[in-house]
CSV table of C-alpha atoms in Angstrom, one decimal:
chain,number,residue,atom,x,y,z
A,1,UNK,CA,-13.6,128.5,211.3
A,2,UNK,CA,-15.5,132.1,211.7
A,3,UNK,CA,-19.1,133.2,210.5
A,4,UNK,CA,-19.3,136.3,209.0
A,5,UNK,CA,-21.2,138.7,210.7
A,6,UNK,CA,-22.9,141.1,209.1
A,7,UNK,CA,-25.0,142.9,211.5
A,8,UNK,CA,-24.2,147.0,211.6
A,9,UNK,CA,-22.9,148.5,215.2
A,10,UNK,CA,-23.5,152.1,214.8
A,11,UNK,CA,-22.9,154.5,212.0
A,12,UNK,CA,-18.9,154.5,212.6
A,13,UNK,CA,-17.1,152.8,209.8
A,14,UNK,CA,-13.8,151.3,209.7
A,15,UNK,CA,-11.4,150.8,207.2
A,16,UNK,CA,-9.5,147.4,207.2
A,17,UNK,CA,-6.5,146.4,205.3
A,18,UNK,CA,-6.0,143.2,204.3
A,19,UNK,CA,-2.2,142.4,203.4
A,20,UNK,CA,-2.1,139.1,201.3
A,21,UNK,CA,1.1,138.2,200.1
A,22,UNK,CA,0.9,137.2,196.4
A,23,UNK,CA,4.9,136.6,195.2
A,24,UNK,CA,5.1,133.1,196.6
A,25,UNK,CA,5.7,131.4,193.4
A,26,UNK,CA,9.3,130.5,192.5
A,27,UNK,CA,10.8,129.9,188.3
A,28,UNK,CA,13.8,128.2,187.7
A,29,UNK,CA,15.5,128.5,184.5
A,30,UNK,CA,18.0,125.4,183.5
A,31,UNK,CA,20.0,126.0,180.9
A,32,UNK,CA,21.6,122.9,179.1
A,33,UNK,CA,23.9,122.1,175.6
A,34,UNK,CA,20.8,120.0,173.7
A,35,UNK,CA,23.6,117.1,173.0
A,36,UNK,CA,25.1,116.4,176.6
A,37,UNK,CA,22.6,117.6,178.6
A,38,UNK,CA,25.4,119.4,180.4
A,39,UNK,CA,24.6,123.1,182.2
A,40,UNK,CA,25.3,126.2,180.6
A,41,UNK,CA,27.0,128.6,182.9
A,42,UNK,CA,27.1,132.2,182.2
A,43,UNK,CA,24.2,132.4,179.3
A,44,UNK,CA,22.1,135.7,179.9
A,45,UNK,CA,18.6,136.5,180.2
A,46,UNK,CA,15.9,138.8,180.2
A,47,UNK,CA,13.0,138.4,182.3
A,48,UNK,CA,9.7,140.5,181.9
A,49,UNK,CA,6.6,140.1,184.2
A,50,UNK,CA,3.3,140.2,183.8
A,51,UNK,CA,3.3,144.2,185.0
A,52,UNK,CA,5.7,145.2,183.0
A,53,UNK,CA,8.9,144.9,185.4
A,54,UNK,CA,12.1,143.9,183.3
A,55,UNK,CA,15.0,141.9,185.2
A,56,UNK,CA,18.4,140.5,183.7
A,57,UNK,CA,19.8,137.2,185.1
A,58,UNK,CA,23.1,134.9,184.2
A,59,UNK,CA,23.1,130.9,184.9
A,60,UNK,CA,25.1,129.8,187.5
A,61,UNK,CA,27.5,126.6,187.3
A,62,UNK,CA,25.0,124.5,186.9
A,63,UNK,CA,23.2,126.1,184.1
A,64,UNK,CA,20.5,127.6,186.6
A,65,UNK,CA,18.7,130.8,187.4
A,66,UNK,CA,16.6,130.4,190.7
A,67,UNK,CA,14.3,133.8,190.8
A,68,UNK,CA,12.1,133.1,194.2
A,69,UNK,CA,8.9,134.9,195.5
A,70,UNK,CA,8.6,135.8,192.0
A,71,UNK,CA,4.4,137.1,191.5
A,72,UNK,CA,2.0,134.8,189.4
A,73,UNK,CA,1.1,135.5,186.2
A,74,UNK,CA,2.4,135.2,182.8
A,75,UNK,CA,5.9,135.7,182.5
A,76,UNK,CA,8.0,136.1,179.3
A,77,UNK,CA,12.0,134.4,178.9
A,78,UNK,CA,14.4,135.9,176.6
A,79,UNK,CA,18.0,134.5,175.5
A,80,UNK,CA,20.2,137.5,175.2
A,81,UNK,CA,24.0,136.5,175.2
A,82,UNK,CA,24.7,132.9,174.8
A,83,UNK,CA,28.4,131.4,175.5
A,84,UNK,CA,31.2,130.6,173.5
A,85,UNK,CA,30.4,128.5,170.4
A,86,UNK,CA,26.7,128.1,171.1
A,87,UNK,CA,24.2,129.7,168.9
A,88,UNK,CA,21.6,132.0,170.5
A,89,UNK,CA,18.3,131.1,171.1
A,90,UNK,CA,16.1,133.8,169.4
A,91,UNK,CA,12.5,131.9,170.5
A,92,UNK,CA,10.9,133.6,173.5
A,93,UNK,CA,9.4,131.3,176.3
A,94,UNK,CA,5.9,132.1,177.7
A,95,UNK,CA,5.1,131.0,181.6
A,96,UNK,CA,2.1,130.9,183.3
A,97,UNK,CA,3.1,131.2,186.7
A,98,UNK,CA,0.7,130.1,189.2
A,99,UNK,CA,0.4,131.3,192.8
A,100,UNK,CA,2.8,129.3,195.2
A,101,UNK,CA,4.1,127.5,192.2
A,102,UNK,CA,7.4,126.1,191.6
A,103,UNK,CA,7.9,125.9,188.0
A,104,UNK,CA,11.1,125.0,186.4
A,105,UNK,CA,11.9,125.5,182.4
A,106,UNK,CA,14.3,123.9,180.7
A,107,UNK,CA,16.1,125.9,177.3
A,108,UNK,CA,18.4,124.0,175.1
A,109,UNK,CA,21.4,125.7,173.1
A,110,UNK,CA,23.0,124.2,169.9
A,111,UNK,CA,26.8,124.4,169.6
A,112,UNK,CA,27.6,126.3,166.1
A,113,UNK,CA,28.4,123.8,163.0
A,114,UNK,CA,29.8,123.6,159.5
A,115,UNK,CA,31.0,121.5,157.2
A,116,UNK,CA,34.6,120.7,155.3
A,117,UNK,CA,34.3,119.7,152.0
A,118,UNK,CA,37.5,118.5,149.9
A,119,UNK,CA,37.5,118.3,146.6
A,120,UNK,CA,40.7,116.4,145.0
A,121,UNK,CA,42.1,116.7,141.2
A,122,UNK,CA,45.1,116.6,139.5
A,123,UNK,CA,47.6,119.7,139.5
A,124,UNK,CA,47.6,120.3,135.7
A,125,UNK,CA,44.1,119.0,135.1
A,126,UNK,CA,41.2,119.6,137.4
A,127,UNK,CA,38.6,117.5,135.5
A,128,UNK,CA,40.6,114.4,136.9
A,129,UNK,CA,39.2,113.4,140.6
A,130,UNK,CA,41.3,111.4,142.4
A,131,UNK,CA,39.4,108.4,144.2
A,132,UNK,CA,40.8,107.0,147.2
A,133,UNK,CA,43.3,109.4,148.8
A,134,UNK,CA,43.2,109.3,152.5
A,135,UNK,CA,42.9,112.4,154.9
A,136,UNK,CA,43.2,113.0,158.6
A,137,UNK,CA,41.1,115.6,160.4
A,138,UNK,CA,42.8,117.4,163.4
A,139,UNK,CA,41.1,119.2,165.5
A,140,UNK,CA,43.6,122.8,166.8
A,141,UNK,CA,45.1,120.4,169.5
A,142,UNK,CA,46.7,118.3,166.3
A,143,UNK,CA,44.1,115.9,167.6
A,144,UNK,CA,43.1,113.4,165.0
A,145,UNK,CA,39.6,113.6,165.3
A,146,UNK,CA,38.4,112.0,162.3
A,147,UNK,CA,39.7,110.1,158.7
A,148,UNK,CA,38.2,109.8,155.3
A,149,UNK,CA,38.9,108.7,151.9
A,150,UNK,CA,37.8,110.7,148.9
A,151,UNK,CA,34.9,108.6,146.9
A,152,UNK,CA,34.7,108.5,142.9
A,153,UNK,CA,34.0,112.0,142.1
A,154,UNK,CA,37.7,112.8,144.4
A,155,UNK,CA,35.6,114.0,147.0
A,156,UNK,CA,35.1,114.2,151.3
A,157,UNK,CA,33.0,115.5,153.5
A,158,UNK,CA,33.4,116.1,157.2
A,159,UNK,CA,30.1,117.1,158.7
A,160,UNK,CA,28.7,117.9,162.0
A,161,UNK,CA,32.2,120.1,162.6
A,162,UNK,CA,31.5,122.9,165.7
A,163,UNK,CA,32.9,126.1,164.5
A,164,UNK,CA,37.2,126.7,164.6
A,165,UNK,CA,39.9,125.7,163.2
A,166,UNK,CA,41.2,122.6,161.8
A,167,UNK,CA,43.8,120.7,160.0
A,168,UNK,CA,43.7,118.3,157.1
A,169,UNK,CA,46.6,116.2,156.4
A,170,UNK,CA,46.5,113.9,153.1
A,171,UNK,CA,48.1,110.5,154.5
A,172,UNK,CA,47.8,108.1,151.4
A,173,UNK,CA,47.3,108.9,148.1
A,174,UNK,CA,47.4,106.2,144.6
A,175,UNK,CA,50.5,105.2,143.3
A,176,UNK,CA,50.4,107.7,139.8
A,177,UNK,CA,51.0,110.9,142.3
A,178,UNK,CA,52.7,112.0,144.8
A,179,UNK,CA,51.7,112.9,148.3
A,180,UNK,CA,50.7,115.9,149.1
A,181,UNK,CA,53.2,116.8,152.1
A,182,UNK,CA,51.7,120.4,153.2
A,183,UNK,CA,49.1,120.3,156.2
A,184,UNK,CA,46.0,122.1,154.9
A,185,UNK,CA,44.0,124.6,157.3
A,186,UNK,CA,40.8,125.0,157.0
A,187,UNK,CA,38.4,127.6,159.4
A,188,UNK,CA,34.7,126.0,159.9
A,189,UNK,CA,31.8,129.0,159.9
A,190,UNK,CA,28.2,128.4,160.6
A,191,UNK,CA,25.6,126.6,158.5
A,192,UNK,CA,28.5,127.3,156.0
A,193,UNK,CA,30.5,124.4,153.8
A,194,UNK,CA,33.7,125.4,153.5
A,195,UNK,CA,35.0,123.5,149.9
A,196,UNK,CA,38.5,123.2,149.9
A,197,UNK,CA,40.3,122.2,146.4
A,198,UNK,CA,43.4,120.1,147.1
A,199,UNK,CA,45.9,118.9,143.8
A,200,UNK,CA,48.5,116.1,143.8
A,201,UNK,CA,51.1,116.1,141.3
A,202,UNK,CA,52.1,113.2,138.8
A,203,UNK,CA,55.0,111.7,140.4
A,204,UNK,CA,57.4,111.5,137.4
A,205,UNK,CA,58.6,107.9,138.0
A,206,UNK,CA,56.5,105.0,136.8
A,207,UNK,CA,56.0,102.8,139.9
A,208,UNK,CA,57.6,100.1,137.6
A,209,UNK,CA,60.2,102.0,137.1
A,210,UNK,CA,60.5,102.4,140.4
A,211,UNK,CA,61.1,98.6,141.3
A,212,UNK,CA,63.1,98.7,138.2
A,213,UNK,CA,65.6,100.8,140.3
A,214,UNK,CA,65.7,99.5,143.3
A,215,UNK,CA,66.3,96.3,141.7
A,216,UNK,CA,69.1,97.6,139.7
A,217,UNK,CA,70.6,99.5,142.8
A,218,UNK,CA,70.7,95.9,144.6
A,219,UNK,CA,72.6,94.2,141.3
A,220,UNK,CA,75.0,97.2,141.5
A,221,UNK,CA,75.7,96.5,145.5
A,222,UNK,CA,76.1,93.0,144.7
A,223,UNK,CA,78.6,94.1,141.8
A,224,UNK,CA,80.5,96.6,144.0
A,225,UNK,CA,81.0,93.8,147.4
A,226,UNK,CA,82.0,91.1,144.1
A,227,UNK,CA,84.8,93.8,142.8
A,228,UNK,CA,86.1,95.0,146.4
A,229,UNK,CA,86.2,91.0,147.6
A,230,UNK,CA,88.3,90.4,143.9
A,231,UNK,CA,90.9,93.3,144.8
A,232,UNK,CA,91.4,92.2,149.0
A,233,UNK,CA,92.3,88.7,147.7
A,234,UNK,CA,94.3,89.8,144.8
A,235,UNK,CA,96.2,91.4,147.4
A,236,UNK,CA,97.3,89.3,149.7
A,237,UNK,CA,100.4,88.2,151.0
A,238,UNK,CA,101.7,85.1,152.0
A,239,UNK,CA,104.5,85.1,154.2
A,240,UNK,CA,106.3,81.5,154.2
């Protein structure tokens, strides 16, 4: 609401300073897993400005970094420790930070995966695949977290696994072999299949033979209660 005036007042000059404050602008760095959506606390980064200056911040519980009265200008973001099982973000992120600008980025971290691959043959002849044996997936809880049954070629595949250890337990196998008893861990890398070679042995006993047995074990029974209930009335006595 003032007119500049420019008219001169004498030879004296004066010197004015004019103080405008410039770091008005605010960033705001969310942090999130890029499944759940969920904040990331405790992931590190580095943050240079435009002039050079280099700061290090952490996320808070929510997966935040607030910097405020932060300058304008272009501002790099660098992931330099991620958390846990999460893989690191190598991309840099470029801002243009405007003045009295509230800008907010959002970075997404992937947890680490693998994959488990069975593979299942015959003990004394691993060019036989065995189709349709059953396994459980347990996570290091003994969680079942998944099950499977091997296709035609005797083989599974459990995908999509974050990194860590797990258990595979064979539940049901065909009726030639015999189950494989012995739990089966397995440690899951990343970007890595980790092919695991499981054998069943012939069970030695025919399933025929089997019922043959059983069937023959309840004739025998049936024998044995015949023979006892022969010798308890044989020996009886009457008493007149």
């Amino acid at each position: 609401d003032y007119a500049l005036c420019n008219k001169s007042y004498g030879e004296n000059v004066a010197e004015v300073s004019v103080n405008a404050k410039l770091d008005k602008s605010e960033l705001v760095i969310k942090k999130i897993d890029s499944e759940n959506k969920n904040g990331l606390k405790g992931v590190k980064f580095k943050i240079i400005t435009s002039d050079g200056e280099t700061n290090e911040y952490e996320t808070d519980d929510e997966g935040k970094i607030i910097i405020s009265n932060q300058k304008p200008g272009t501002i790099i973001i660098k992931e330099t420790k991620p958390i846990g099982k999460y893989q690191i973000n190598e991309n840099e992120v470029k801002v243009d930070l405007k003045y009295n600008e509230k800008r907010e980025v959002v970075i997404e971290n992937e947890l680490q995966k693998g994959k488990i691959k069975i593979i299942k043959t015959d003990k004394n002849n691993n060019e036989i695949k065995l189709e349709n044996v059953k396994f459980e997936l347990r996570d290091e809880n003994d969680k079942v977290i998944r099950e499977g049954k091997t296709d035609k070629n005797g083989e599974l595949i459990f995908d999509n696994l974050v990194i860590g250890k797990y258990k595979l337990v064979e539940t049901e196998t065909n009726s030639e072999y015999k189950l494989q008893d012995e739990e089966v861990i397995v440690e899951v890398l990343n970007n890595k299949v980790q092919e695991v070679n499981i054998q069943n042995e012939k069970d030695e006993i025919p399933e025929e033979q089997k019922k043959e047995k059983v069937e023959e074990s309840n004739d025998e029974s049936i024998e044995e209660y015949e023979e006892k209930q022969t010798y308890v009335e044989e020996n009886i006595i009457i008493n007149d």
